[in-house]
Amino acid sequence: LLRAVLAVAVGMVLCYAFGGHLLKVMLWPLAVATAGNPPKLKYFSPSEGFTVYLRVALVAGAVLASPYALRQMWMFIAAGLYERERRTVRKLLAPSVALFLLGVAFFMVIVAPLGMRFFMNFARTHYPEPPQWGVEFFSRFLIGDNPVLPATAPTTAPAAGAGSLEPELRIGYYISFVTTLALVFGLSFQTPLVVLFLGRSGLVPV
């Protein structure tokens, strides 16, 4: 297990050197969802940019080191399995890695751009502008001639179909959203192998 942890640490160091390229991959779904005009991502604490960079390097390092780390963990676990169970796991290991990567790729290429496009459009189109029913009368009656904004404050008319919300995405939340769902999709693609393993081991009748 210690060797597996060390492998992840080495992978993290290597991926840290290529963190900029990894972040471009993470931001690609947002660029597709916004037709190449993504909003500027923001950070709300001095260290957020650095911690997000480290998080991306850690996740990528774990993926990079996963073959070696899984082998070390397998050597630790295999001692407690029967020979038939060990043969079954060895046969399923390569398909498991392939399905995990396929699930992550499916999310990043198909689901993430479409999902972000849906969520951002929903927020813009389903939240209306503040109503104007009697606003002028009640403003003069209740507020008088001292509005919150000066009378000379610039105003812009909303675009056709635009609502009252505009996206202001935080880099930490965006990266967490993408990495979490990519992991979920990668694991969900393991379902056929889990069912097959349970069937062959006799834990679930087929």
Coordinates of C-alpha atoms in Angstrom, one line a residue:
L1 CA 0.0 0.0 0.0
L2 CA 2.9 2.4 0.7
R3 CA 4.2 1.8 -2.8
A4 CA 0.8 2.6 -4.2
V5 CA 0.8 5.9 -2.3
L6 CA 4.3 6.7 -3.5
A7 CA 3.3 6.0 -7.1
V8 CA 0.4 8.5 -6.8
A9 CA 2.8 11.1 -5.3
V10 CA 5.2 10.6 -8.2
G11 CA 2.4 10.9 -10.7
M12 CA 1.2 14.1 -9.0
V13 CA 4.6 15.7 -9.4
L14 CA 4.8 14.7 -13.0
C15 CA 1.3 16.0 -13.7
Y16 CA 2.0 19.3 -11.9
A17 CA 4.6 20.1 -14.5
F18 CA 1.8 19.8 -17.2
G19 CA -0.9 21.4 -15.1
G20 CA -1.6 24.1 -17.7
H21 CA -2.4 21.5 -20.4
L22 CA -4.5 19.5 -18.0
L23 CA -6.6 22.6 -17.1
K24 CA -7.2 23.2 -20.8
V25 CA -8.6 19.7 -21.1
M26 CA -10.9 20.4 -18.1
L27 CA -12.0 23.7 -19.6
W28 CA -12.8 22.3 -23.0
P29 CA -16.4 21.3 -22.2
L30 CA -17.1 24.8 -21.1
A31 CA -15.6 26.2 -24.3
V32 CA -17.8 23.9 -26.4
A33 CA -20.9 24.7 -24.3
T34 CA -20.5 28.4 -24.9
A35 CA -19.5 28.1 -28.6
G36 CA -15.9 29.2 -28.0
N37 CA -16.8 32.2 -25.8
P38 CA -16.7 31.0 -22.2
P39 CA -17.1 33.5 -19.4
K40 CA -14.0 34.3 -17.4
L41 CA -13.7 32.0 -14.4
K42 CA -13.2 33.7 -11.0
Y43 CA -11.4 32.9 -7.8
F44 CA -12.6 34.2 -4.4
S45 CA -9.6 33.6 -2.2
P46 CA -5.9 34.3 -2.7
S47 CA -4.9 30.6 -2.6
E48 CA -7.8 29.2 -4.7
G49 CA -6.0 29.3 -8.0
F50 CA -3.0 27.3 -6.5
T51 CA -5.2 24.8 -4.6
V52 CA -7.3 24.1 -7.7
Y53 CA -4.0 23.6 -9.7
L54 CA -2.8 21.1 -7.1
R55 CA -6.2 19.3 -7.1
V56 CA -6.0 18.8 -10.8
A57 CA -2.5 17.5 -10.6
L58 CA -3.5 15.1 -7.8
V59 CA -6.4 13.7 -9.7
A60 CA -4.4 13.3 -12.9
G61 CA -1.5 11.8 -11.0
A62 CA -3.8 9.2 -9.4
V63 CA -5.1 8.3 -12.8
L64 CA -1.5 8.1 -14.3
A65 CA -0.3 5.9 -11.4
S66 CA -3.4 3.8 -11.2
P67 CA -2.0 0.8 -13.1
Y68 CA 0.9 0.4 -10.8
A69 CA -1.1 1.4 -7.7
L70 CA -3.8 -1.1 -8.5
R71 CA -1.2 -3.8 -9.1
Q72 CA 0.2 -3.2 -5.6
M73 CA -3.2 -3.2 -4.0
W74 CA -4.1 -6.4 -5.9
M75 CA -1.0 -8.2 -4.5
F76 CA -2.2 -7.2 -1.0
I77 CA -5.8 -8.3 -1.6
A78 CA -5.2 -11.4 -3.7
A79 CA -3.7 -13.3 -0.7
G80 CA -7.2 -13.5 0.8
L81 CA -9.0 -14.8 -2.4
Y82 CA -9.6 -18.2 -3.8
E83 CA -7.7 -19.1 -7.0
R84 CA -11.0 -19.0 -9.0
E85 CA -11.7 -15.5 -7.7
R86 CA -8.2 -14.4 -8.5
R87 CA -8.5 -15.7 -12.1
T88 CA -11.8 -13.9 -12.5
V89 CA -10.4 -10.6 -11.3
R90 CA -7.3 -10.8 -13.5
K91 CA -9.6 -11.4 -16.5
L92 CA -11.7 -8.4 -15.7
L93 CA -8.9 -5.9 -14.8
A94 CA -8.1 -4.7 -18.3
P95 CA -11.8 -4.3 -19.4
S96 CA -12.3 -2.5 -16.1
V97 CA -9.7 0.1 -16.9
A98 CA -10.9 0.5 -20.5
L99 CA -14.5 1.0 -19.3
F100 CA -13.5 3.5 -16.7
L101 CA -11.6 5.6 -19.3
L102 CA -14.5 5.2 -21.7
G103 CA -16.9 6.5 -19.1
V104 CA -14.7 9.5 -18.4
A105 CA -14.3 10.3 -22.1
F106 CA -18.0 9.9 -22.7
F107 CA -18.7 12.5 -20.0
M108 CA -16.0 15.0 -21.1
V109 CA -16.9 14.8 -24.8
I110 CA -20.7 14.4 -24.8
V111 CA -22.3 14.8 -21.4
A112 CA -20.4 17.8 -20.0
P113 CA -20.8 20.2 -22.9
L114 CA -24.5 19.4 -23.3
G115 CA -25.1 19.5 -19.6
M116 CA -23.4 22.8 -19.1
R117 CA -25.2 24.2 -22.1
F118 CA -28.6 23.1 -20.6
F119 CA -27.9 24.5 -17.1
M120 CA -26.6 27.8 -18.3
N121 CA -29.4 28.3 -20.8
F122 CA -32.0 27.3 -18.1
A123 CA -30.7 29.9 -15.7
R124 CA -30.8 32.6 -18.4
T125 CA -34.2 31.8 -19.9
H126 CA -36.3 30.7 -16.9
Y127 CA -35.5 33.6 -14.5
P128 CA -37.4 36.7 -15.6
E129 CA -36.5 40.3 -15.3
P130 CA -37.9 42.0 -12.2
P131 CA -41.6 43.0 -12.9
Q132 CA -42.5 46.6 -13.7
W133 CA -46.1 46.5 -12.4
G134 CA -46.7 49.8 -10.6
V135 CA -43.0 50.2 -10.0
E136 CA -42.9 53.9 -11.0
F137 CA -45.8 54.8 -8.8
F138 CA -44.7 52.9 -5.7
S139 CA -41.1 54.0 -6.1
R140 CA -42.2 57.7 -6.0
F141 CA -44.6 57.0 -3.2
L142 CA -42.3 55.0 -1.0
I143 CA -38.8 56.0 -2.0
G144 CA -39.3 59.5 -3.3
D145 CA -36.5 61.2 -5.2
N146 CA -33.6 59.3 -3.6
P147 CA -33.2 56.1 -5.5
V148 CA -30.4 53.6 -4.7
L149 CA -28.8 54.3 -8.1
P150 CA -28.3 57.8 -9.4
A151 CA -30.6 58.9 -12.2
T152 CA -27.6 59.1 -14.5
A153 CA -26.6 55.5 -13.9
P154 CA -26.1 53.7 -17.2
T155 CA -28.7 51.1 -18.1
T156 CA -28.7 48.4 -20.8
A157 CA -31.6 46.7 -22.3
P158 CA -31.6 42.9 -21.8
A159 CA -31.1 40.8 -24.9
A160 CA -34.1 39.1 -26.4
G161 CA -34.9 36.1 -24.4
A162 CA -32.4 36.8 -21.7
G163 CA -33.3 36.5 -18.1
S164 CA -32.1 38.3 -15.0
L165 CA -29.2 35.9 -14.3
E166 CA -25.7 36.0 -15.9
P167 CA -23.1 33.2 -15.3
E168 CA -20.3 34.0 -13.0
L169 CA -18.4 30.8 -12.6
R170 CA -15.9 30.1 -9.8
I171 CA -12.9 28.0 -10.9
G172 CA -12.9 25.8 -7.8
Y173 CA -16.6 24.9 -8.1
Y174 CA -16.2 24.3 -11.9
I175 CA -13.3 21.9 -11.5
S176 CA -15.0 20.1 -8.6
F177 CA -18.1 19.7 -10.8
V178 CA -16.2 18.3 -13.7
T179 CA -13.9 15.9 -11.8
T180 CA -16.7 14.6 -9.6
L181 CA -19.0 13.8 -12.4
A182 CA -16.2 12.4 -14.6
L183 CA -15.4 10.0 -11.7
V184 CA -19.1 9.1 -11.3
F185 CA -19.4 8.3 -15.0
G186 CA -16.2 6.3 -15.0
L187 CA -17.4 4.2 -12.0
S188 CA -20.9 3.8 -13.5
F189 CA -19.4 2.2 -16.6
Q190 CA -18.1 -0.6 -14.3
T191 CA -21.7 -1.9 -13.8
P192 CA -21.5 -4.7 -16.4
L193 CA -18.3 -6.0 -14.9
V194 CA -19.6 -5.8 -11.4
V195 CA -22.7 -7.8 -12.4
L196 CA -20.5 -10.3 -14.3
F197 CA -18.2 -10.7 -11.3
L198 CA -21.1 -11.2 -8.9
G199 CA -22.6 -13.8 -11.2
R200 CA -19.4 -15.8 -11.6
S201 CA -18.6 -15.7 -7.9
G202 CA -22.0 -17.1 -7.1
L203 CA -23.0 -14.2 -4.9
V204 CA -25.9 -13.3 -7.3
P205 CA -27.8 -16.1 -9.1
V206 CA -27.8 -15.7 -12.9

